[in-house]
Amino acid sequence: DGGITQSPKYLFRKEGQNVTLSCEQNLNHDAMYWYRQDPGQGLRLIYYSQIVNDFQKGDIAEGYSVSREKKESFPLTVTSAQKNPTAFYLCASWGGTGVGTEQFFGPGTRLTVL
Amino acid sequence: GQQVMQIPQYQHVQEGEDFTTYCNSSTTLSNIQWYKQRPGGHPVFLIQLVKSGEVKKQKRLTFQFGEAKKNSSLHITATQTTDVGTYFCAGRAGAGNKLTFGGGTRVLVKP
C-alpha cells in the first residue's frame, strides 16, 4: 500500500526542547515538502526537497531544520528557536510533472509545546 | 512573494443549496490545484486546471480557471453533508516545484 507515513500522530514537548518529526514515503517520489497549519489557517511551506541531499527554505523556515539523506525520508526538526511551535505539521511528496500532478499528504503530526 | 487569497474564509450552507468559493493569485499561474481537507484529516487532491479559461466538472463540483490565469473558482451545487470540510486552492508559478496555498474556505452544512 503506497503512501506517506508520519509519526507520531500527537506529540507533546516541553518548551526549549528540540523535537524531530518523521516523514516516510514509499511512492518513489523525488520531491518532498513540510507544511505548517495553524487552526483555521492555510498551509505554509517550511522546507522542501527536490532531490536527495538537497533542500530549500520555504516561506517560514526560521526555527526549523531538515535533512534528506534518503529518497524515502524527510525528517523535520523543530528547534527551540521556533517561537511558536504548536501547530499541525503536514508532510507531502510529489512525483514530478512526468509522473503525476498532485501532492500526496501524510496524516500529519499535531505538535503541542507546553 | 507570491500570494494566494481565498474568499470567503467561512461558508455556512443550507443542505441542498449552491455556493461558490473564489481564489485569487497575486501573480500569473502555470496551473492551479484544488484540495479538500475533512475535519481532523489531511488535504486530498481534487483537480488541476492548466489552461486559460478551463472548466472542469466532478459530479456536483465545477472548477474554473480564469482567462488571465490569476484566479479560480469552485462551485458546488446541491450541497450535501459530505461536502463539509475546508477547500484549498494552490497555485504553481512557472515550472517550479512549489505550491502556494490559499487560506482555505471552511464549509459547514446545515441539514
Coordinates of N, CA and C in Angstrom, one line a residue:
Chain A
D1 N 0.9 -1.2 0.0 CA 0.0 0.0 0.0 C 0.9 1.2 0.0
G2 N 0.9 2.0 -1.1 CA 1.8 3.1 -1.2 C 1.3 4.3 -0.5
G3 N 2.2 5.1 0.0 CA 1.7 6.3 0.7 C 2.8 7.0 1.5
I4 N 2.3 7.9 2.3 CA 3.2 8.7 3.2 C 2.8 8.4 4.6
T5 N 3.8 8.2 5.5 CA 3.5 8.0 6.9 C 4.2 9.0 7.7
Q6 N 3.5 9.5 8.7 CA 4.1 10.5 9.6 C 3.9 9.9 11.0
S7 N 4.9 10.1 11.8 CA 4.8 9.6 13.2 C 5.5 10.6 14.2
P8 N 5.0 10.7 15.4 CA 3.7 10.2 15.9 C 2.5 11.1 15.4
K9 N 1.3 10.7 15.7 CA 0.2 11.5 15.3 C 0.0 12.7 16.2
Y10 N 0.3 12.5 17.5 CA 0.3 13.5 18.5 C 1.6 13.5 19.2
L11 N 2.1 14.7 19.5 CA 3.4 14.9 20.2 C 3.4 16.0 21.1
F12 N 3.9 15.8 22.3 CA 3.9 16.8 23.3 C 5.4 17.0 23.8
R13 N 5.8 18.3 23.9 CA 7.1 18.6 24.3 C 7.1 19.8 25.2
K14 N 8.2 19.8 26.0 CA 8.3 21.0 26.9 C 9.0 22.1 26.1
E15 N 8.7 23.3 26.5 CA 9.4 24.4 25.8 C 10.9 24.4 26.0
G16 N 11.6 24.7 24.9 CA 13.0 24.7 25.0 C 13.7 23.4 24.5
Q17 N 12.8 22.4 24.2 CA 13.4 21.1 23.7 C 13.3 21.1 22.2
N18 N 14.3 20.5 21.5 CA 14.1 20.2 20.1 C 13.3 18.9 19.9
V19 N 12.6 18.9 18.8 CA 11.8 17.7 18.5 C 11.9 17.4 17.0
T20 N 12.0 16.1 16.7 CA 12.1 15.7 15.3 C 10.8 14.9 14.9
L21 N 10.2 15.4 13.8 CA 9.0 14.8 13.2 C 9.4 13.9 12.0
S22 N 8.9 12.7 12.0 CA 9.2 11.7 11.0 C 8.3 11.8 9.8
C23 N 8.9 11.6 8.6 CA 8.1 11.5 7.4 C 8.7 10.5 6.4
E24 N 8.0 9.5 6.1 CA 8.5 8.4 5.2 C 7.5 8.2 4.0
Q25 N 8.0 8.1 2.8 CA 7.2 7.8 1.7 C 7.7 6.6 0.9
N26 N 6.8 5.8 0.4 CA 7.2 4.6 -0.5 C 6.6 4.8 -1.9
L27 N 6.4 6.0 -2.3 CA 5.9 6.3 -3.6 C 7.0 6.5 -4.7
N28 N 8.2 6.5 -4.2 CA 9.4 6.7 -5.1 C 9.4 8.2 -5.7
H29 N 8.8 9.1 -4.9 CA 8.8 10.5 -5.3 C 10.1 11.2 -5.0
D30 N 10.5 12.1 -6.0 CA 11.7 12.8 -5.7 C 11.5 14.0 -4.8
A31 N 10.4 14.7 -4.9 CA 10.2 15.9 -4.1 C 9.4 15.6 -2.9
M32 N 9.8 16.3 -1.8 CA 9.1 16.2 -0.5 C 9.0 17.5 0.1
Y33 N 8.0 17.7 0.9 CA 7.6 19.1 1.5 C 7.2 18.9 2.9
W34 N 7.4 20.0 3.7 CA 6.9 20.2 5.0 C 6.1 21.5 5.1
Y35 N 4.8 21.3 5.6 CA 3.9 22.4 5.7 C 3.6 22.5 7.2
R36 N 3.2 23.8 7.6 CA 2.7 24.0 8.9 C 1.3 24.6 8.7
Q37 N 0.3 24.0 9.5 CA -1.0 24.5 9.5 C -1.5 24.9 10.9
D38 N -1.9 26.2 11.1 CA -2.4 26.6 12.3 C -3.9 26.6 12.3
P39 N -4.6 26.5 13.4 CA -6.1 26.4 13.5 C -6.8 27.4 12.6
G40 N -7.6 26.9 11.7 CA -8.4 27.8 10.8 C -7.6 28.5 9.7
Q41 N -6.3 28.0 9.6 CA -5.4 28.7 8.6 C -5.1 27.8 7.4
G42 N -4.5 28.3 6.4 CA -4.0 27.5 5.3 C -2.7 26.9 5.6
L43 N -2.1 26.3 4.6 CA -0.8 25.6 4.7 C 0.4 26.6 4.3
R44 N 1.3 26.6 5.2 CA 2.5 27.4 4.9 C 3.7 26.5 4.8
L45 N 4.5 26.8 3.7 CA 5.7 25.9 3.4 C 6.8 26.2 4.3
I46 N 7.4 25.2 4.9 CA 8.5 25.3 5.8 C 9.8 25.0 5.0
Y47 N 10.0 23.8 4.5 CA 11.1 23.4 3.7 C 10.6 22.5 2.6
Y48 N 11.4 22.4 1.6 CA 11.1 21.4 0.6 C 12.4 20.8 0.0
S49 N 12.3 19.6 -0.6 CA 13.5 19.0 -1.1 C 13.1 18.4 -2.5
Q50 N 13.9 18.7 -3.5 CA 13.6 18.2 -4.8 C 14.4 16.9 -5.2
I51 N 15.4 16.7 -4.4 CA 16.2 15.5 -4.6 C 17.0 15.2 -3.4
V52 N 17.5 14.0 -3.3 CA 18.3 13.6 -2.1 C 19.5 14.5 -2.0
N53 N 19.8 14.8 -0.7 CA 20.9 15.6 -0.3 C 20.8 17.1 -0.7
D54 N 19.6 17.5 -1.0 CA 19.4 18.9 -1.4 C 18.0 19.4 -0.8
F55 N 17.9 20.6 -0.3 CA 16.7 21.1 0.2 C 16.7 22.6 0.2
Q56 N 15.6 23.2 0.1 CA 15.5 24.7 0.1 C 14.5 25.2 1.2
K57 N 14.7 26.4 1.6 CA 13.9 27.0 2.6 C 12.5 27.4 1.9
G58 N 11.5 27.2 2.7 CA 10.2 27.7 2.2 C 9.9 29.1 2.8
D59 N 8.7 29.4 3.0 CA 8.3 30.8 3.5 C 8.5 31.0 5.0
I60 N 8.5 29.9 5.8 CA 8.7 30.1 7.2 C 9.7 29.2 7.8
A61 N 10.9 29.2 7.3 CA 11.9 28.2 7.7 C 12.6 28.5 9.0
E62 N 12.5 29.7 9.5 CA 13.2 30.1 10.7 C 12.8 29.2 11.9
G63 N 13.8 28.6 12.6 CA 13.5 27.8 13.7 C 13.3 26.3 13.4
Y64 N 13.4 26.0 12.1 CA 13.3 24.6 11.7 C 14.5 24.1 10.9
S65 N 14.7 22.8 10.9 CA 15.8 22.3 10.1 C 15.4 20.9 9.5
V66 N 16.0 20.5 8.4 CA 15.6 19.3 7.7 C 16.9 18.6 7.2
S67 N 16.7 17.3 6.8 CA 17.7 16.6 6.2 C 17.1 15.7 5.1
R68 N 17.8 15.4 4.1 CA 17.3 14.4 3.1 C 18.4 13.5 2.7
E69 N 18.7 12.6 3.5 CA 19.8 11.6 3.3 C 19.3 10.4 2.5
K70 N 18.0 10.1 2.5 CA 17.4 9.1 1.7 C 16.2 9.6 0.9
K71 N 16.0 9.0 -0.2 CA 14.8 9.4 -1.0 C 13.5 9.3 -0.3
E72 N 13.4 8.2 0.6 CA 12.1 7.9 1.2 C 11.9 8.8 2.4
S73 N 12.9 9.4 3.0 CA 12.7 10.1 4.3 C 13.1 11.5 4.3
F74 N 12.3 12.3 5.0 CA 12.5 13.8 5.0 C 12.1 14.3 6.4
P75 N 12.9 14.0 7.5 CA 12.6 14.4 8.8 C 12.7 15.9 9.0
L76 N 11.8 16.4 9.9 CA 11.8 17.9 10.2 C 12.1 18.0 11.7
T77 N 13.1 18.9 12.0 CA 13.4 19.2 13.4 C 12.9 20.6 13.8
V78 N 12.0 20.6 14.8 CA 11.5 21.9 15.3 C 12.5 22.2 16.5
T79 N 13.2 23.3 16.3 CA 14.2 23.7 17.3 C 13.6 24.6 18.3
S80 N 14.4 24.8 19.4 CA 14.0 25.7 20.5 C 13.9 27.1 20.0
A81 N 14.5 27.4 18.8 CA 14.5 28.8 18.3 C 13.1 29.1 17.7
Q82 N 12.3 28.1 17.4 CA 11.0 28.4 16.8 C 10.1 28.9 18.0
K83 N 9.6 30.2 17.8 CA 9.0 30.9 18.9 C 7.6 30.4 19.2
N84 N 6.9 29.8 18.2 CA 5.5 29.4 18.4 C 5.3 28.0 17.7
P85 N 5.9 26.9 18.2 CA 5.9 25.7 17.5 C 4.6 24.9 17.5
T86 N 3.7 25.2 18.4 CA 2.5 24.4 18.5 C 1.7 24.6 17.2
A87 N 1.5 23.5 16.5 CA 0.8 23.5 15.2 C 0.6 22.1 14.7
F88 N -0.1 22.0 13.6 CA -0.3 20.7 12.9 C 0.7 20.7 11.7
Y89 N 1.5 19.7 11.6 CA 2.6 19.6 10.6 C 2.3 18.5 9.6
L90 N 2.3 18.9 8.4 CA 2.0 18.0 7.3 C 3.2 17.8 6.3
C91 N 3.4 16.6 6.0 CA 4.5 16.2 5.1 C 3.8 15.8 3.8
A92 N 4.4 16.2 2.6 CA 3.8 15.8 1.4 C 4.9 15.4 0.4
S93 N 4.5 14.7 -0.7 CA 5.5 14.4 -1.7 C 4.9 14.6 -3.1
W94 N 5.8 14.7 -4.1 CA 5.3 14.9 -5.4 C 6.2 14.1 -6.4
G95 N 5.6 13.4 -7.3 CA 6.5 12.7 -8.2 C 7.1 13.4 -9.4
G96 N 6.6 14.6 -9.6 CA 7.1 15.4 -10.7 C 6.2 15.4 -11.9
T97 N 6.3 16.3 -12.8 CA 5.4 16.5 -13.9 C 5.3 15.3 -14.8
G98 N 6.3 14.5 -14.9 CA 6.3 13.3 -15.7 C 5.6 12.1 -15.1
V99 N 5.2 12.3 -13.8 CA 4.6 11.2 -13.1 C 3.2 11.5 -12.7
G100 N 2.9 12.6 -12.1 CA 1.6 12.9 -11.7 C 1.5 14.4 -11.4
T101 N 0.3 14.8 -11.1 CA 0.1 16.3 -10.9 C 0.0 16.7 -9.4
E102 N -0.5 15.8 -8.6 CA -0.8 16.3 -7.2 C 0.2 16.0 -6.2
Q103 N 0.2 16.7 -5.1 CA 1.0 16.4 -4.0 C 0.2 15.4 -3.1
F104 N 0.9 14.4 -2.6 CA 0.2 13.5 -1.7 C 0.6 13.8 -0.2
F105 N -0.3 13.9 0.6 CA -0.1 14.3 2.0 C -0.1 13.1 3.0
G106 N 0.7 13.2 4.0 CA 0.7 12.3 5.1 C -0.5 12.7 6.0
P107 N -0.7 11.8 7.1 CA -1.8 12.1 8.0 C -1.5 13.3 9.0
G108 N -0.3 13.7 9.0 CA 0.0 14.9 9.9 C 0.5 14.5 11.3
T109 N 1.2 15.4 11.9 CA 1.6 15.3 13.3 C 1.2 16.6 14.0
R110 N 0.4 16.4 15.1 CA -0.1 17.5 15.9 C 0.9 17.7 17.0
L111 N 1.7 18.8 17.0 CA 2.7 19.1 18.0 C 2.2 20.1 19.0
T112 N 2.3 19.8 20.2 CA 1.9 20.7 21.3 C 3.1 20.9 22.2
V113 N 3.5 22.2 22.3 CA 4.6 22.5 23.2 C 4.1 23.2 24.5
L114 N 4.4 22.6 25.6 CA 3.8 23.0 26.8 C 4.8 24.0 27.6
Chain B
G1 N 6.7 38.1 -2.4 CA 6.5 36.8 -3.0 C 5.0 36.6 -3.4
Q2 N 4.8 35.4 -4.0 CA 3.5 35.0 -4.5 C 2.5 34.9 -3.3
Q3 N 1.3 35.4 -3.5 CA 0.3 35.3 -2.5 C -1.0 34.7 -3.2
V4 N -1.7 33.9 -2.5 CA -2.9 33.3 -2.9 C -4.0 33.6 -1.9
M5 N -5.0 34.3 -2.3 CA -6.1 34.6 -1.3 C -7.4 33.9 -1.7
Q6 N -8.1 33.4 -0.7 CA -9.4 32.7 -0.9 C -10.5 33.5 -0.1
I7 N -11.6 33.6 -0.8 CA -12.8 34.1 -0.1 C -14.0 33.3 -0.5
P8 N -15.0 33.1 0.4 CA -14.9 33.5 1.8 C -14.1 32.6 2.7
Q9 N -13.7 33.0 3.9 CA -13.0 32.2 4.8 C -13.9 31.1 5.4
Y10 N -15.2 31.5 5.6 CA -16.2 30.5 6.1 C -17.4 30.6 5.2
Q11 N -18.0 29.4 5.0 CA -19.3 29.4 4.2 C -20.2 28.4 5.0
H12 N -21.3 29.0 5.5 CA -22.4 28.2 6.1 C -23.5 28.0 5.0
V13 N -23.7 26.8 4.7 CA -24.7 26.5 3.6 C -25.8 25.6 4.1
Q14 N -27.0 25.9 3.6 CA -28.1 25.0 3.9 C -28.0 23.8 3.0
E15 N -28.2 22.6 3.5 CA -28.2 21.4 2.6 C -29.1 21.6 1.4
G16 N -28.6 21.3 0.3 CA -29.3 21.4 -1.0 C -29.1 22.7 -1.7
E17 N -28.4 23.7 -1.1 CA -28.1 25.0 -1.7 C -26.8 24.9 -2.5
D18 N -26.6 25.9 -3.3 CA -25.3 26.0 -4.1 C -24.4 27.1 -3.4
F19 N -23.1 27.0 -3.6 CA -22.2 28.0 -3.2 C -21.0 28.0 -4.0
T20 N -20.3 29.1 -4.0 CA -19.0 29.3 -4.8 C -17.9 29.9 -3.8
T21 N -16.7 29.3 -4.0 CA -15.6 29.9 -3.3 C -14.6 30.3 -4.4
Y22 N -13.9 31.4 -4.0 CA -13.0 32.1 -5.0 C -11.6 32.1 -4.6
C23 N -10.7 32.1 -5.6 CA -9.3 32.0 -5.3 C -8.6 33.1 -6.2
N24 N -7.7 33.9 -5.6 CA -7.0 34.9 -6.4 C -5.6 34.9 -6.1
S25 N -4.8 34.9 -7.2 CA -3.3 35.0 -7.0 C -2.7 36.3 -7.4
S26 N -1.7 36.7 -6.7 CA -1.0 38.0 -7.0 C -0.2 37.9 -8.2
T27 N 0.1 36.7 -8.7 CA 0.9 36.5 -9.9 C 0.2 35.5 -10.9
T28 N 0.6 35.5 -12.1 CA 0.1 34.6 -13.1 C 0.6 33.2 -12.8
L29 N -0.3 32.2 -12.9 CA 0.0 30.9 -12.5 C 0.2 30.0 -13.7
S30 N 1.0 29.0 -13.6 CA 1.1 28.0 -14.7 C 0.0 26.9 -14.5
N31 N -0.4 26.7 -13.3 CA -1.6 25.8 -13.1 C -2.1 26.1 -11.7
I32 N -3.3 25.6 -11.4 CA -3.9 25.7 -10.1 C -4.5 24.4 -9.7
Q33 N -4.4 24.0 -8.4 CA -4.9 22.8 -7.9 C -5.9 23.1 -6.8
W34 N -6.8 22.2 -6.6 CA -7.8 22.3 -5.5 C -7.7 21.0 -4.7
Y35 N -7.7 21.3 -3.4 CA -7.6 20.2 -2.4 C -8.8 20.3 -1.4
K36 N -9.2 19.2 -0.8 CA -10.2 19.2 0.2 C -9.6 18.5 1.5
Q37 N -9.9 19.2 2.6 CA -9.4 18.6 3.9 C -10.6 18.5 4.8
R38 N -10.9 17.2 5.1 CA -12.0 16.9 6.1 C -11.5 17.3 7.5
P39 N -12.5 17.6 8.4 CA -12.1 17.9 9.7 C -11.2 16.9 10.4
G40 N -10.1 17.2 10.9 CA -9.2 16.3 11.5 C -8.3 15.5 10.5
G41 N -8.5 15.8 9.2 CA -7.8 15.0 8.2 C -6.7 15.8 7.5
H42 N -6.2 15.2 6.4 CA -5.2 15.9 5.7 C -5.7 16.3 4.3
P43 N -5.1 17.2 3.6 CA -5.6 17.6 2.3 C -5.5 16.5 1.3
V44 N -6.6 16.4 0.5 CA -6.7 15.4 -0.6 C -6.9 16.1 -1.9
F45 N -6.1 15.8 -2.9 CA -6.2 16.4 -4.2 C -7.6 16.2 -4.8
L46 N -8.1 17.3 -5.4 CA -9.4 17.2 -6.2 C -9.2 17.3 -7.7
I47 N -8.4 18.3 -8.1 CA -8.3 18.6 -9.5 C -7.2 19.6 -9.8
Q48 N -6.7 19.6 -11.0 CA -5.8 20.6 -11.5 C -6.3 21.2 -12.8
L49 N -6.1 22.5 -12.9 CA -6.5 23.3 -14.0 C -5.2 23.9 -14.6
V50 N -5.1 23.8 -15.9 CA -3.9 24.3 -16.6 C -4.1 25.4 -17.6
K51 N -5.2 25.3 -18.4 CA -5.4 26.2 -19.5 C -6.2 27.4 -19.1
S52 N -5.9 28.5 -19.7 CA -6.7 29.7 -19.5 C -8.2 29.5 -19.9
G53 N -9.1 29.9 -18.9 CA -10.5 29.7 -19.1 C -11.0 28.3 -19.0
E54 N -10.2 27.4 -18.5 CA -10.5 26.0 -18.4 C -11.7 25.8 -17.4
V55 N -12.6 24.9 -17.7 CA -13.7 24.5 -16.8 C -13.7 23.0 -16.7
K56 N -13.7 22.5 -15.5 CA -13.8 21.0 -15.3 C -14.9 20.7 -14.3
K57 N -15.5 19.6 -14.5 CA -16.6 19.2 -13.6 C -16.3 17.8 -13.0
Q58 N -16.7 17.7 -11.7 CA -16.6 16.4 -11.0 C -17.9 16.3 -10.3
K59 N -18.9 15.6 -10.9 CA -20.2 15.4 -10.3 C -20.8 16.8 -10.0
R60 N -21.0 17.1 -8.7 CA -21.6 18.4 -8.3 C -20.6 19.5 -8.2
L61 N -19.3 19.3 -8.4 CA -18.3 20.3 -8.3 C -17.9 20.8 -9.7
T62 N -17.9 22.2 -9.8 CA -17.4 22.8 -11.1 C -16.2 23.7 -10.8
F63 N -15.1 23.5 -11.4 CA -13.9 24.2 -11.2 C -13.6 25.1 -12.5
Q64 N -13.2 26.3 -12.2 CA -12.9 27.2 -13.4 C -11.6 27.9 -13.1
F65 N -10.8 28.1 -14.2 CA -9.6 28.8 -14.2 C -9.8 30.1 -15.0
G66 N -9.4 31.2 -14.5 CA -9.7 32.5 -15.2 C -8.9 32.7 -16.4
E67 N -9.3 33.6 -17.3 CA -8.7 33.8 -18.6 C -7.2 34.3 -18.4
A68 N -7.0 35.1 -17.3 CA -5.7 35.7 -17.1 C -4.8 34.7 -16.3
K69 N -5.4 33.5 -15.9 CA -4.7 32.5 -15.1 C -4.2 33.1 -13.8
K70 N -5.0 34.0 -13.2 CA -4.7 34.5 -11.9 C -5.8 34.3 -10.9
N71 N -6.9 33.7 -11.3 CA -8.0 33.4 -10.4 C -8.7 32.1 -10.8
S72 N -9.4 31.6 -9.8 CA -10.1 30.3 -10.0 C -11.3 30.3 -9.1
S73 N -12.2 29.4 -9.4 CA -13.4 29.3 -8.5 C -13.8 27.8 -8.5
L74 N -14.5 27.5 -7.4 CA -15.1 26.2 -7.2 C -16.6 26.4 -6.8
H75 N -17.4 25.8 -7.6 CA -18.9 26.0 -7.4 C -19.4 24.6 -7.1
I76 N -20.1 24.5 -6.0 CA -20.8 23.2 -5.6 C -22.3 23.4 -5.6
T77 N -22.9 22.5 -6.3 CA -24.4 22.5 -6.4 C -25.0 21.5 -5.5
A78 N -26.2 21.8 -5.0 CA -26.9 20.9 -4.2 C -26.1 20.3 -3.0
T79 N -25.6 21.2 -2.2 CA -24.6 20.8 -1.2 C -25.2 19.7 -0.3
Q80 N -24.3 18.8 0.0 CA -24.6 17.7 0.9 C -23.7 17.7 2.2
T81 N -24.1 17.0 3.2 CA -23.3 16.9 4.4 C -21.9 16.4 4.2
T82 N -21.8 15.6 3.1 CA -20.5 15.0 2.8 C -19.5 16.1 2.2
D83 N -20.0 17.3 1.9 CA -19.2 18.3 1.4 C -18.5 19.1 2.5
V84 N -18.8 18.8 3.7 CA -18.2 19.5 4.9 C -16.7 19.3 4.8
G85 N -16.0 20.4 5.1 CA -14.5 20.4 5.1 C -14.0 21.8 4.7
T86 N -12.7 21.8 4.5 CA -12.0 23.0 4.1 C -11.5 22.8 2.7
Y87 N -11.8 23.7 1.8 CA -11.3 23.6 0.4 C -10.2 24.6 0.2
F88 N -9.1 24.1 -0.3 CA -7.9 24.9 -0.6 C -7.6 25.0 -2.1
C89 N -7.3 26.2 -2.5 CA -6.7 26.3 -3.8 C -5.2 26.4 -3.6
A90 N -4.4 26.0 -4.6 CA -2.9 26.0 -4.5 C -2.4 26.3 -5.9
G91 N -1.6 27.4 -6.0 CA -1.1 27.8 -7.3 C 0.4 27.5 -7.5
R92 N 0.7 27.1 -8.7 CA 2.1 26.9 -9.1 C 2.5 27.9 -10.1
A93 N 3.6 28.6 -9.9 CA 4.1 29.7 -10.8 C 5.2 29.1 -11.6
G94 N 5.3 29.3 -12.9 CA 6.4 28.8 -13.7 C 6.5 27.3 -13.7
A95 N 7.7 26.8 -13.8 CA 8.0 25.4 -13.8 C 8.5 24.9 -12.5
G96 N 8.4 25.7 -11.4 CA 8.9 25.3 -10.1 C 8.1 24.2 -9.5
N97 N 8.7 23.6 -8.4 CA 8.1 22.5 -7.7 C 7.3 23.0 -6.5
K98 N 7.1 24.3 -6.3 CA 6.4 24.8 -5.1 C 5.0 25.1 -5.4
L99 N 4.1 24.8 -4.4 CA 2.7 25.2 -4.5 C 2.5 26.3 -3.4
T100 N 1.8 27.3 -3.7 CA 1.4 28.3 -2.7 C -0.1 28.1 -2.4
F101 N -0.4 27.8 -1.2 CA -1.8 27.5 -0.8 C -2.5 28.8 -0.4
G102 N -3.8 28.8 -0.7 CA -4.6 29.9 -0.2 C -5.0 29.5 1.2
G103 N -5.7 30.4 1.9 CA -6.1 30.2 3.3 C -7.2 29.2 3.5
G104 N -7.9 28.9 2.4 CA -9.0 27.9 2.5 C -10.3 28.5 2.8
T105 N -11.4 27.8 2.4 CA -12.7 28.1 2.7 C -13.3 27.0 3.5
R106 N -13.7 27.2 4.7 CA -14.2 26.2 5.6 C -15.7 26.1 5.4
V107 N -16.2 25.0 4.9 CA -17.6 24.8 4.6 C -18.4 24.0 5.7
L108 N -19.4 24.6 6.2 CA -20.3 24.0 7.2 C -21.6 23.8 6.6
V109 N -22.2 22.7 6.7 CA -23.5 22.4 6.0 C -24.6 22.2 7.1
K110 N -25.7 23.0 7.0 CA -26.8 22.9 7.9 C -27.8 21.9 7.3
P111 N -28.1 20.8 8.0 CA -29.1 19.8 7.5 C -30.5 20.4 7.5

